[in-house]
């Protein structure tokens, strides 16, 4: 398509890979990806716990149905279980809620019946449904998602639960605290007090499914379709020098950590929002325009980590899909622990069960978000294993349960990710996501257009925080360049240097 156009993509996560694939297929011959680490995939990362495949990063295809590009690609490569492909599975619309069979344990070592906390679960789901219908930037008079949920639970509990006894009522409020912690993980935030009530995120139909051979199988298939040598690994970019006004040709220079400089016509930046928040001032020269910077600051980017735990035998029911821990001293509906160093483990809401058992054995995945999760990352693995063992023994009342091994993720301290995924912070609007994806220089400028483009999950207007959002964002920026060159016609052939 464009014989000499030089395009550099920063980051070999799925958005960078998909931008590159589209550009190469459209005929661009000088596309390269610079990746800071030694691997492709970014936040799609499959690991091993003993014999078992475990996902350190992305877990599910959220909404696996025809509109979801990740589902379509996974189906095409034959990476999914037959159930995931059924029309019935694709048609199921859970609207982002968790349809799992629970086992519930309380901090006094009792296994509760799921019905014991069903008033709390029902009210919480009802409120989540209502919150997803708030218009963009709406939400007043509530300051945040946390404020809305707490205020409404209090109000509705006074009416709906007025006839139930004090102990049962208190247990419901403690169960609400556990649900708030679940939502912190879903949103990847420290506290729901930091999440806006904007209704920006959209779900797709389809019952979430996993990759039996690991999510990274998708990356391997996609990478096999790119020309070899297109990615330079271990090549962190230090600075993107754009608007080199004296240079009509190759107006951007990409400077790597090792001092190497690469001239380009266009650069697609796919680094995470966490990385941008931390490094924007050194990553761009000249600096980003203020409106873009403000959106980077307003959008949220937090931590959600997993702690995989393997056992010799299960201590949960055969049909159990999720285990909730309810602390009986948490009636105040808090989603943050008061003393992170001493009681970080209280932020872990419980576990999901890796299914089917014949494939995974007896493996649980613990979920923990926020500053408590970031602190957990700093502890030796043995200490994490000890804390998990004590927690399980306390909640089950069984002092003999001993995990075989443990593996946890550490996304906050990953220097190239700086957290897990984005969320809509307080005061965020659709305009912030528009600003995130806006290329530089801004429209109307006299300078060479489309010098720096932005892709990655945090640039998608409503599928942010997901793999499909990342894929679509990569395609969108590739399409932006493709239509730019289609509209100005084919470039002049290269002039001989002789
Ligand atoms: C999904 C899921 N999932 C769990 C956990 C995590 C994430 N996600 P990348 O970061 O991949 O690539 C950038 C590259 O750039 C990277 O390789 C860097 O090394 C490189 N780089 C950085 N700096 C550089 C430099 N200076 N120079 C060169 N290179 C540089 N998504 O669909 N299903 O189950 C989960 C989950 C623990 C951490 C997830 C999930 C998020 C995805 O993983 C993520 O969006 C994409 O992989 C990002 O790809 P990318 O290319 O953009 O960046 C109601 C409501 C609320 C809204 N939220 C709903 C919940 C949805 C999220 N759920 C997540 C749940 C889990 C469990």
Coordinates of C-alpha atoms and ligand atoms in Angstrom, one line a residue:
X1 CA 0.0 0.0 0.0
X2 CA 2.7 2.5 1.0
X3 CA 6.1 1.5 -0.1
X4 CA 8.1 3.7 2.2
X5 CA 5.8 4.6 5.1
X6 CA 7.6 3.7 8.3
X7 CA 5.3 2.6 11.2
X8 CA 6.6 1.8 14.7
X9 CA 4.3 0.1 17.2
X10 CA 5.2 0.4 20.9
X11 CA 4.2 -2.7 22.8
X12 CA 3.6 -6.3 21.7
X13 CA 0.4 -6.9 23.7
X14 CA -2.7 -8.0 21.7
X15 CA -3.5 -4.4 20.6
X16 CA 0.0 -3.9 19.1
X17 CA -0.1 -7.4 17.4
X18 CA -3.5 -6.7 15.9
X19 CA -2.6 -3.3 14.7
X20 CA 0.5 -4.8 13.0
X21 CA -1.4 -7.6 11.4
X22 CA -3.9 -5.3 9.9
X23 CA -1.3 -2.9 8.5
X24 CA 0.9 -5.7 7.1
X25 CA -2.2 -7.3 5.5
X26 CA -3.1 -3.9 4.0
X27 CA 0.3 -3.8 2.3
X28 CA 2.5 -1.6 4.6
X29 CA 6.0 -3.0 4.3
X30 CA 7.8 -1.1 7.0
X31 CA 6.0 -2.0 10.2
X32 CA 7.9 -2.9 13.3
X33 CA 7.0 -3.5 16.9
X34 CA 9.3 -2.5 19.8
X35 CA 8.6 -4.6 22.9
X36 CA 10.2 -3.9 26.3
X37 CA 10.1 -7.5 27.5
X38 CA 11.4 -10.8 26.0
X39 CA 7.9 -12.0 25.2
X40 CA 4.7 -11.2 23.2
X41 CA 1.2 -11.0 24.8
X42 CA 1.6 -8.4 27.5
X43 CA -1.3 -8.9 30.0
X44 CA -2.2 -12.1 28.2
X45 CA 0.2 -14.5 30.1
X46 CA -0.3 -18.2 30.7
X47 CA 1.8 -19.8 33.4
X48 CA 2.1 -23.2 35.2
X49 CA 1.3 -24.3 38.7
X50 CA 2.8 -27.8 38.9
X51 CA 1.2 -29.7 36.0
X52 CA -1.6 -27.1 35.6
X53 CA -2.1 -24.3 33.1
X54 CA -3.0 -21.1 34.9
X55 CA -3.7 -17.6 33.6
X56 CA -1.5 -15.0 35.3
X57 CA -3.3 -12.2 33.3
X58 CA -6.6 -12.3 31.3
X59 CA -8.8 -15.2 32.2
X60 CA -12.0 -15.2 30.2
X61 CA -13.4 -14.2 26.9
X62 CA -16.0 -11.7 28.2
X63 CA -19.1 -12.1 26.2
X64 CA -18.1 -14.9 23.7
X65 CA -20.5 -14.3 20.9
X66 CA -20.4 -13.3 17.2
X67 CA -19.7 -9.6 17.8
X68 CA -16.6 -10.4 19.9
X69 CA -13.5 -10.5 17.8
X70 CA -11.6 -12.6 20.4
X71 CA -14.3 -15.2 20.2
X72 CA -14.2 -15.3 16.4
X73 CA -10.4 -15.6 16.3
X74 CA -10.3 -18.3 19.0
X75 CA -13.0 -20.2 17.2
X76 CA -11.2 -19.9 13.9
X77 CA -8.0 -21.3 15.4
X78 CA -9.9 -24.1 17.2
X79 CA -8.9 -23.0 20.7
X80 CA -12.2 -23.3 22.5
X81 CA -14.2 -26.2 24.2
X82 CA -17.3 -27.4 22.2
X83 CA -19.7 -25.9 24.9
X84 CA -18.3 -22.4 24.3
X85 CA -19.2 -22.7 20.6
X86 CA -22.9 -23.6 21.1
X87 CA -25.5 -21.1 20.1
X88 CA -27.1 -21.5 23.5
X89 CA -23.8 -20.3 25.2
X90 CA -23.4 -17.4 22.8
X91 CA -27.0 -16.2 23.4
X92 CA -26.8 -16.2 27.2
X93 CA -26.9 -12.6 28.5
X94 CA -25.7 -12.3 32.0
X95 CA -25.0 -8.5 31.7
X96 CA -21.7 -8.7 33.5
X97 CA -23.1 -10.4 36.6
X98 CA -21.5 -13.6 38.1
X99 CA -23.8 -16.6 37.5
X100 CA -21.7 -19.0 39.7
X101 CA -22.7 -21.7 42.2
X102 CA -21.3 -20.4 45.6
X103 CA -20.0 -22.0 48.8
X104 CA -20.0 -19.5 51.6
X105 CA -17.9 -19.6 54.8
X106 CA -17.9 -17.2 57.7
X107 CA -15.0 -16.0 59.9
X108 CA -16.3 -18.0 62.9
X109 CA -15.5 -21.2 60.9
X110 CA -19.1 -22.0 59.7
X111 CA -20.1 -23.1 56.3
X112 CA -23.2 -21.1 55.5
X113 CA -26.1 -22.1 53.2
X114 CA -26.1 -19.9 50.1
X115 CA -29.7 -18.9 51.1
X116 CA -28.4 -17.4 54.3
X117 CA -26.9 -14.5 52.4
X118 CA -29.3 -14.5 49.4
X119 CA -31.1 -11.3 50.5
X120 CA -27.7 -9.5 50.4
X121 CA -26.8 -11.1 47.0
X122 CA -30.1 -10.2 45.5
X123 CA -30.1 -6.6 46.7
X124 CA -26.5 -6.2 45.5
X125 CA -27.2 -7.6 42.0
X126 CA -30.3 -5.4 41.8
X127 CA -28.2 -2.3 42.6
X128 CA -25.4 -3.3 40.1
X129 CA -28.1 -3.6 37.4
X130 CA -29.4 -0.2 38.3
X131 CA -25.9 1.3 38.3
X132 CA -25.2 0.1 34.8
X133 CA -28.2 2.1 33.6
X134 CA -27.0 5.4 34.8
X135 CA -26.6 7.8 31.9
X136 CA -23.0 8.9 31.0
X137 CA -21.6 11.2 33.7
X138 CA -24.9 10.7 35.6
X139 CA -25.1 9.5 39.2
X140 CA -25.9 12.6 41.2
X141 CA -26.5 12.8 44.1
X142 CA -24.0 9.9 44.7
X143 CA -20.3 10.8 44.7
X144 CA -19.2 7.3 43.4
X145 CA -20.2 3.7 42.8
X146 CA -19.2 3.0 46.5
X147 CA -21.4 5.8 47.8
X148 CA -24.3 4.7 45.7
X149 CA -24.1 1.1 46.7
X150 CA -23.7 1.8 50.5
X151 CA -26.4 4.5 50.7
X152 CA -28.9 2.4 48.8
X153 CA -28.2 -0.7 50.7
X154 CA -28.7 1.2 54.0
X155 CA -32.0 2.8 52.7
X156 CA -33.4 -0.4 51.2
X157 CA -32.3 -2.6 54.1
X158 CA -34.2 -0.4 56.6
X159 CA -37.3 -1.1 54.6
X160 CA -36.9 -4.7 53.2
X161 CA -35.1 -6.3 56.1
X162 CA -36.9 -4.6 58.9
X163 CA -38.6 -7.8 60.1
X164 CA -35.5 -10.0 60.1
X165 CA -33.6 -10.5 63.4
X166 CA -30.5 -8.4 64.2
X167 CA -28.0 -11.3 63.7
X168 CA -29.3 -12.2 60.2
X169 CA -29.4 -8.6 59.3
X170 CA -25.9 -8.0 60.4
X171 CA -24.7 -11.0 58.4
X172 CA -26.3 -9.5 55.3
X173 CA -24.3 -6.3 55.7
X174 CA -21.1 -8.3 56.2
X175 CA -22.0 -10.3 53.0
X176 CA -22.4 -6.9 51.2
X177 CA -18.8 -6.1 52.3
X178 CA -17.6 -9.3 50.5
X179 CA -19.6 -8.3 47.4
X180 CA -17.9 -4.8 47.5
X181 CA -14.6 -6.6 47.4
X182 CA -15.7 -8.7 44.5
X183 CA -16.6 -5.6 42.6
X184 CA -13.2 -4.0 43.4
X185 CA -11.7 -7.0 41.6
X186 CA -14.1 -6.7 38.7
X187 CA -13.3 -3.1 38.3
X188 CA -9.6 -3.5 39.2
X189 CA -9.8 -0.7 41.7
X190 CA -8.7 0.0 45.2
X191 CA -12.1 1.0 46.4
X192 CA -15.5 1.6 44.8
X193 CA -15.3 5.1 46.2
X194 CA -12.9 5.7 43.3
X195 CA -15.2 4.4 40.6
X196 CA -17.6 6.8 38.8
X197 CA -21.3 6.2 38.1
X198 CA -21.1 6.8 34.4
X199 CA -22.5 3.8 32.6
X200 CA -19.6 3.8 30.0
X201 CA -18.7 0.0 30.1
X202 CA -20.8 -2.3 27.8
X203 CA -21.1 -6.0 28.0
X204 CA -21.6 -8.5 25.1
X205 CA -23.9 -11.6 25.2
X206 CA -22.3 -15.0 25.8
X207 CA -21.4 -16.9 28.9
X208 CA -17.7 -16.1 29.7
X209 CA -15.4 -18.9 28.6
X210 CA -11.7 -19.8 29.0
X211 CA -9.0 -21.2 26.7
X212 CA -8.4 -24.9 27.7
X213 CA -4.8 -24.7 26.3
X214 CA -4.2 -21.2 27.8
X215 CA -4.9 -17.7 26.5
X216 CA -1.4 -17.4 25.1
X217 CA -2.4 -20.0 22.5
X218 CA -4.2 -17.1 20.8
X219 CA -1.1 -14.9 20.9
X220 CA 1.0 -17.8 19.4
X221 CA -1.5 -18.2 16.5
X222 CA -1.7 -14.4 15.8
X223 CA 2.1 -14.1 16.0
X224 CA 2.6 -16.9 13.5
X225 CA 0.8 -14.8 10.9
X226 CA 3.3 -11.9 11.2
X227 CA 6.5 -11.8 9.2
X228 CA 9.4 -13.0 11.3
X229 CA 11.7 -10.3 12.6
X230 CA 8.9 -7.7 12.8
X231 CA 9.2 -7.6 16.6
X232 CA 12.3 -6.4 18.4
X233 CA 12.2 -7.7 22.0
X234 CA 14.0 -6.4 25.0
X235 CA 13.7 -3.0 23.5
X236 CA 12.0 -0.5 25.8
X237 CA 11.1 2.9 24.3
X238 CA 12.3 5.8 26.3
X239 CA 10.9 8.7 24.4
X240 CA 8.8 9.5 21.4
X241 CA 10.0 12.7 19.8
X242 CA 7.1 14.0 17.7
X243 CA 6.5 17.2 15.7
X244 CA 10.0 17.3 14.4
X245 CA 9.0 20.4 12.4
X246 CA 12.2 20.5 10.4
X247 CA 11.5 17.0 9.0
X248 CA 8.7 16.6 6.5
X249 CA 9.7 13.0 6.0
X250 CA 9.7 10.8 9.1
X251 CA 8.5 13.5 11.5
X252 CA 8.8 11.1 14.5
X253 CA 11.9 9.7 16.2
X254 CA 11.6 6.9 18.6
X255 CA 14.4 6.8 21.1
X256 CA 15.0 3.4 22.9
X257 CA 16.5 2.9 26.4
X258 CA 19.8 1.7 24.8
X259 CA 20.1 5.0 22.9
X260 CA 19.0 3.6 19.5
X261 CA 17.0 6.1 17.5
X262 CA 14.4 5.0 14.9
X263 CA 12.8 7.4 12.4
X264 CA 9.2 6.9 11.7
X265 CA 6.2 8.5 9.9
X266 CA 3.7 7.1 12.4
X267 CA 4.0 5.6 15.9
X268 CA 1.2 3.6 17.5
X269 CA 1.5 3.7 21.3
X270 CA -0.1 0.7 23.0
X271 CA 1.4 0.8 26.5
X272 CA -1.0 0.5 29.5
X273 CA -2.7 3.4 31.1
X274 CA -0.8 2.6 34.2
X275 CA 2.5 3.1 32.3
X276 CA 1.2 6.3 30.7
X277 CA 0.2 7.7 34.1
X278 CA 3.7 7.0 35.5
X279 CA 5.8 7.9 32.5
X280 CA 4.0 10.3 30.2
X281 CA 6.3 13.2 31.1
X282 CA 9.4 11.4 29.8
X283 CA 7.7 9.3 27.1
X284 CA 6.7 12.2 24.9
X285 CA 8.6 15.2 23.7
X286 CA 7.0 17.7 23.3
X287 CA 4.7 16.7 26.2
X288 CA 1.1 15.5 25.6
X289 CA -1.6 18.2 25.3
X290 CA -3.2 19.1 28.5
X291 CA -6.7 17.7 27.7
X292 CA -5.2 14.3 26.9
X293 CA -3.1 14.4 30.1
X294 CA -6.1 15.3 32.2
X295 CA -8.0 12.3 30.8
X296 CA -5.1 10.0 31.5
X297 CA -5.2 11.3 35.1
X298 CA -9.0 11.1 35.5
X299 CA -9.4 7.5 34.1
X300 CA -8.7 4.9 36.7
X301 CA -6.1 2.1 36.6
X302 CA -5.8 -0.2 39.5
X303 CA -4.6 -3.6 40.6
X304 CA -6.3 -6.9 40.6
X305 CA -4.1 -10.0 41.4
X306 CA -4.7 -13.7 41.5
X307 CA -3.3 -16.2 44.0
X308 CA -3.5 -19.7 42.7
X309 CA -3.6 -22.4 45.3
X310 CA -3.4 -26.2 44.7
X311 CA -4.7 -28.8 47.2
X312 CA -4.5 -32.6 47.4
X313 CA -8.2 -32.8 47.8
X314 CA -11.1 -30.4 47.7
X315 CA -12.7 -28.9 50.8
X316 CA -15.5 -27.3 48.7
X317 CA -18.6 -29.0 47.2
X318 CA -18.4 -30.8 43.8
X319 CA -20.7 -28.3 42.1
X320 CA -19.1 -25.2 43.7
X321 CA -17.8 -22.5 41.3
X322 CA -17.0 -19.7 43.7
X323 CA -16.1 -19.5 47.4
X324 CA -17.0 -16.4 49.4
X325 CA -15.5 -15.5 52.7
X326 CA -17.8 -13.4 54.9
X327 CA -16.0 -11.6 57.8
X328 CA -18.5 -11.2 60.7
X329 CA -17.0 -8.0 61.9
X330 CA -17.5 -6.1 58.6
X331 CA -21.1 -4.8 59.0
X332 CA -19.9 -1.3 58.1
X333 CA -19.7 -2.3 54.4
X334 CA -16.1 -1.3 54.0
X335 CA -14.1 -2.3 50.9
X336 CA -10.7 -1.3 52.3
X337 CA -8.9 -2.7 55.3
X338 CA -7.8 -0.3 58.0
X339 CA -4.2 -1.6 58.4
X340 CA -2.9 -3.0 55.1
X341 CA 0.3 -4.6 56.5
X342 CA -1.5 -6.5 59.3
X343 CA -4.7 -7.4 57.6
X344 CA -4.2 -7.3 53.8
X345 CA -5.6 -10.8 53.5
X346 CA -9.1 -9.5 54.5
X347 CA -9.3 -7.9 51.1
X348 CA -9.3 -11.3 49.4
X349 CA -13.0 -11.9 48.7
X350 CA -12.5 -15.7 48.2
X351 CA -11.8 -18.0 45.3
X352 CA -13.0 -19.2 42.0
X353 CA -12.7 -22.9 41.3
X354 CA -10.8 -23.9 38.2
X355 CA -13.1 -26.2 36.2
X356 CA -13.3 -29.0 35.0
X357 CA -11.5 -30.8 37.8
X358 CA -10.3 -33.6 35.4
X359 CA -8.3 -30.9 33.6
X360 CA -7.0 -28.8 36.5
X361 CA -7.1 -31.0 39.6
X362 CA -8.0 -29.2 42.8
X363 CA -6.9 -25.6 42.1
X364 CA -8.5 -22.4 43.4
X365 CA -7.9 -18.9 42.2
X366 CA -8.0 -16.3 44.9
X367 CA -8.8 -12.7 43.9
X368 CA -7.5 -9.6 45.6
X369 CA -7.6 -5.9 44.5
X370 CA -6.3 -2.6 45.6
X371 CA -3.5 -1.4 47.8
X372 CA -3.8 -4.6 49.9
X373 CA -3.0 -6.5 46.7
X374 CA -0.1 -4.2 45.9
X375 CA 1.3 -4.9 49.4
X376 CA 0.8 -8.7 48.9
X377 CA 3.1 -8.5 45.9
X378 CA 6.0 -7.4 48.1
X379 CA 5.8 -10.4 50.4
X380 CA 7.8 -13.6 49.9
X381 CA 5.6 -16.3 48.3
X382 CA 6.0 -18.4 51.5
X383 CA 4.4 -15.6 53.5
X384 CA 1.5 -15.4 51.1
X385 CA 1.0 -19.2 51.3
X386 CA 1.1 -19.0 55.1
X387 CA -1.6 -16.2 55.2
X388 CA -3.8 -18.1 52.8
X389 CA -3.5 -21.3 54.8
X390 CA -4.4 -19.5 58.0
X391 CA -7.4 -17.9 56.3
X392 CA -8.7 -21.1 54.9
X393 CA -8.3 -23.0 58.2
X394 CA -10.1 -20.2 60.1
X395 CA -13.1 -20.0 57.7
X396 CA -13.5 -23.8 57.3
X397 CA -12.8 -24.6 61.0
X398 CA -10.5 -27.3 59.7
X399 CA -7.0 -26.8 61.1
X400 CA -5.4 -29.5 58.8
X401 CA -6.1 -28.1 55.4
X402 CA -2.7 -27.4 53.8
X403 CA -2.1 -26.2 50.2
X404 CA 0.3 -28.1 48.1
X405 CA 1.6 -25.0 46.3
X406 CA 0.8 -21.3 45.6
X407 CA 1.5 -19.0 42.7
X408 CA 0.5 -15.3 42.6
X409 CA 0.5 -12.5 40.0
X410 CA 2.4 -9.2 40.6
X411 CA 0.9 -6.8 38.1
X412 CA 1.5 -3.6 40.1
X413 CA 5.2 -4.2 40.3
X414 CA 5.5 -5.2 36.7
X415 CA 7.4 -2.1 35.4
X416 CA 5.8 -2.4 31.9
X417 CA 2.2 -2.6 33.1
X418 CA 2.1 -0.8 36.5
X419 CA -1.3 -2.4 37.5
X420 CA -4.0 -4.5 35.9
X421 CA -6.6 -2.7 33.9
X422 CA -8.5 0.5 33.5
X423 CA -11.8 1.6 35.0
X424 CA -14.0 4.7 34.8
X425 CA -12.9 7.0 37.6
X426 CA -14.9 9.6 39.4
X427 CA -15.8 12.4 37.0
X428 CA -14.9 10.4 33.9
X429 CA -17.0 10.8 30.8
X430 CA -17.0 9.4 27.3
X431 CA -15.0 12.5 26.3
X432 CA -12.0 11.1 28.4
X433 CA -11.9 7.9 26.3
X434 CA -12.2 10.1 23.1
X435 CA -9.2 12.1 24.3
X436 CA -7.3 8.9 25.0
X437 CA -7.6 7.7 21.5
X438 CA -7.1 11.1 19.8
X439 CA -4.0 11.1 17.6
X440 CA -1.3 13.7 17.6
X441 CA -1.0 16.4 16.4
X442 CA -4.6 17.4 17.0
X443 CA -6.8 17.9 14.0
X444 CA -6.5 21.3 12.3
X445 CA -2.7 21.5 13.0
X446 CA -0.5 22.4 10.0
X447 CA 2.0 19.7 11.0
X448 CA 2.2 16.2 9.4
X449 CA -1.0 14.4 10.5
X450 CA -1.2 11.1 12.5
X451 CA 2.3 11.2 13.9
X452 CA 1.4 9.5 17.2
X453 CA -1.7 7.2 17.5
X454 CA -3.0 5.6 20.7
X455 CA -4.3 2.0 21.0
X456 CA -4.6 -0.4 23.9
X457 CA -7.5 -1.5 26.2
X458 CA -7.8 1.9 27.9
X459 CA -8.6 3.7 24.6
X460 CA -11.8 1.8 23.8
X461 CA -14.9 3.8 24.4
X462 CA -16.9 1.0 26.0
X463 CA -15.0 -2.3 26.0
X464 CA -12.0 -0.8 28.0
X465 CA -10.4 -3.2 30.5
X466 CA -10.9 -6.2 28.2
X467 CA -9.0 -8.2 25.6
X468 CA -11.6 -7.6 22.9
X469 CA -11.4 -3.9 23.7
X470 CA -7.7 -4.0 23.1
X471 CA -8.1 -5.9 19.8
X472 CA -10.7 -3.5 18.5
X473 CA -8.5 -0.5 19.5
X474 CA -5.5 -1.9 17.6
X475 CA -7.7 -2.5 14.5
X476 CA -9.2 1.0 14.8
X477 CA -5.8 2.8 14.7
X478 CA -4.5 0.6 11.9
X479 CA -7.7 1.5 10.0
X480 CA -7.1 5.1 10.7
X481 CA -3.8 4.9 8.9
X482 CA -5.1 2.7 6.1
X483 CA -7.9 5.2 5.3
X484 CA -5.5 8.1 5.5
X485 CA -3.3 6.6 2.8
X486 CA -6.4 5.5 0.8
X487 CA -7.6 9.1 0.8
X488 CA -4.3 10.7 -0.3
X489 CA -3.5 8.0 -2.9
X490 CA -0.4 5.9 -3.1
X491 CA 2.8 7.5 -2.0
X492 CA 5.5 8.4 -4.5
X493 CA 8.0 5.6 -5.1
X494 CA 11.2 5.8 -3.2
X495 CA 13.8 8.1 -4.7
X496 CA 17.1 6.5 -5.3
X497 CA 19.8 7.7 -2.9
X498 CA 22.4 7.6 -5.8
Ligands
LIG1 C1 -10.4 -9.9 29.4 C2 -10.3 -11.3 31.4 N1 -8.8 -10.4 33.2 C3 -6.9 -10.2 34.7 C4 -5.7 -9.6 35.0 C5 -5.2 -8.7 34.2 C6 -5.9 -8.3 33.0 N2 -7.8 -8.5 31.6 P1 -0.8 -4.9 27.1 O1 -0.4 -4.4 28.5 O2 -1.1 -6.4 27.0 O3 0.4 -4.6 26.1 C7 1.3 -3.5 26.2 C8 2.7 -4.0 25.9 O4 3.5 -2.8 25.9 C9 3.3 -4.9 26.9 O5 3.8 -6.1 26.3 C10 4.4 -4.1 27.5 O6 5.5 -4.9 27.9 C11 4.8 -3.1 26.4 N3 5.4 -1.9 26.9 C12 5.1 -1.1 28.0 N4 6.0 -0.1 28.0 C13 6.8 -0.2 27.0 C14 7.9 0.6 26.5 N5 8.3 1.7 27.1 N6 8.5 0.2 25.4 C15 8.2 -0.9 24.7 N7 7.2 -1.7 25.1 C16 6.5 -1.3 26.2 N8 -9.5 -9.1 29.9 O7 -11.0 -9.7 28.4 N9 -10.8 -11.0 30.2 O8 -10.6 -12.2 32.0 C17 -9.4 -10.3 31.9 C18 -7.6 -9.8 33.6 C19 -5.1 -10.1 36.3 C20 -3.9 -8.0 34.4 C21 -7.1 -8.8 32.7 C22 -8.9 -9.3 31.2 C23 -7.4 -7.3 30.8 C24 -6.7 -7.7 29.5 O9 -5.6 -8.6 29.9 C25 -6.1 -6.4 28.9 O10 -7.2 -5.5 28.6 C26 -5.4 -6.7 27.5 O11 -4.6 -7.8 27.5 C27 -4.6 -5.4 27.2 O12 -3.9 -5.6 26.0 P2 -3.1 -4.3 25.5 O13 -2.4 -4.7 24.2 O14 -3.9 -3.1 25.5 O15 -2.0 -4.0 26.6 C28 -19.2 -3.6 35.1 C29 -18.0 -3.3 34.9 C30 -16.7 -2.9 35.0 C31 -15.7 -2.9 33.9 N10 -14.8 -4.0 34.0 C32 -15.4 -5.3 33.7 C33 -14.4 -6.4 33.9 C34 -13.5 -6.6 32.7 C35 -12.1 -6.9 33.1 N11 -12.0 -8.2 33.6 C36 -10.9 -8.6 33.9 C37 -10.8 -9.8 34.5 C38 -9.8 -10.6 34.3 C39 -9.8 -11.6 35.3

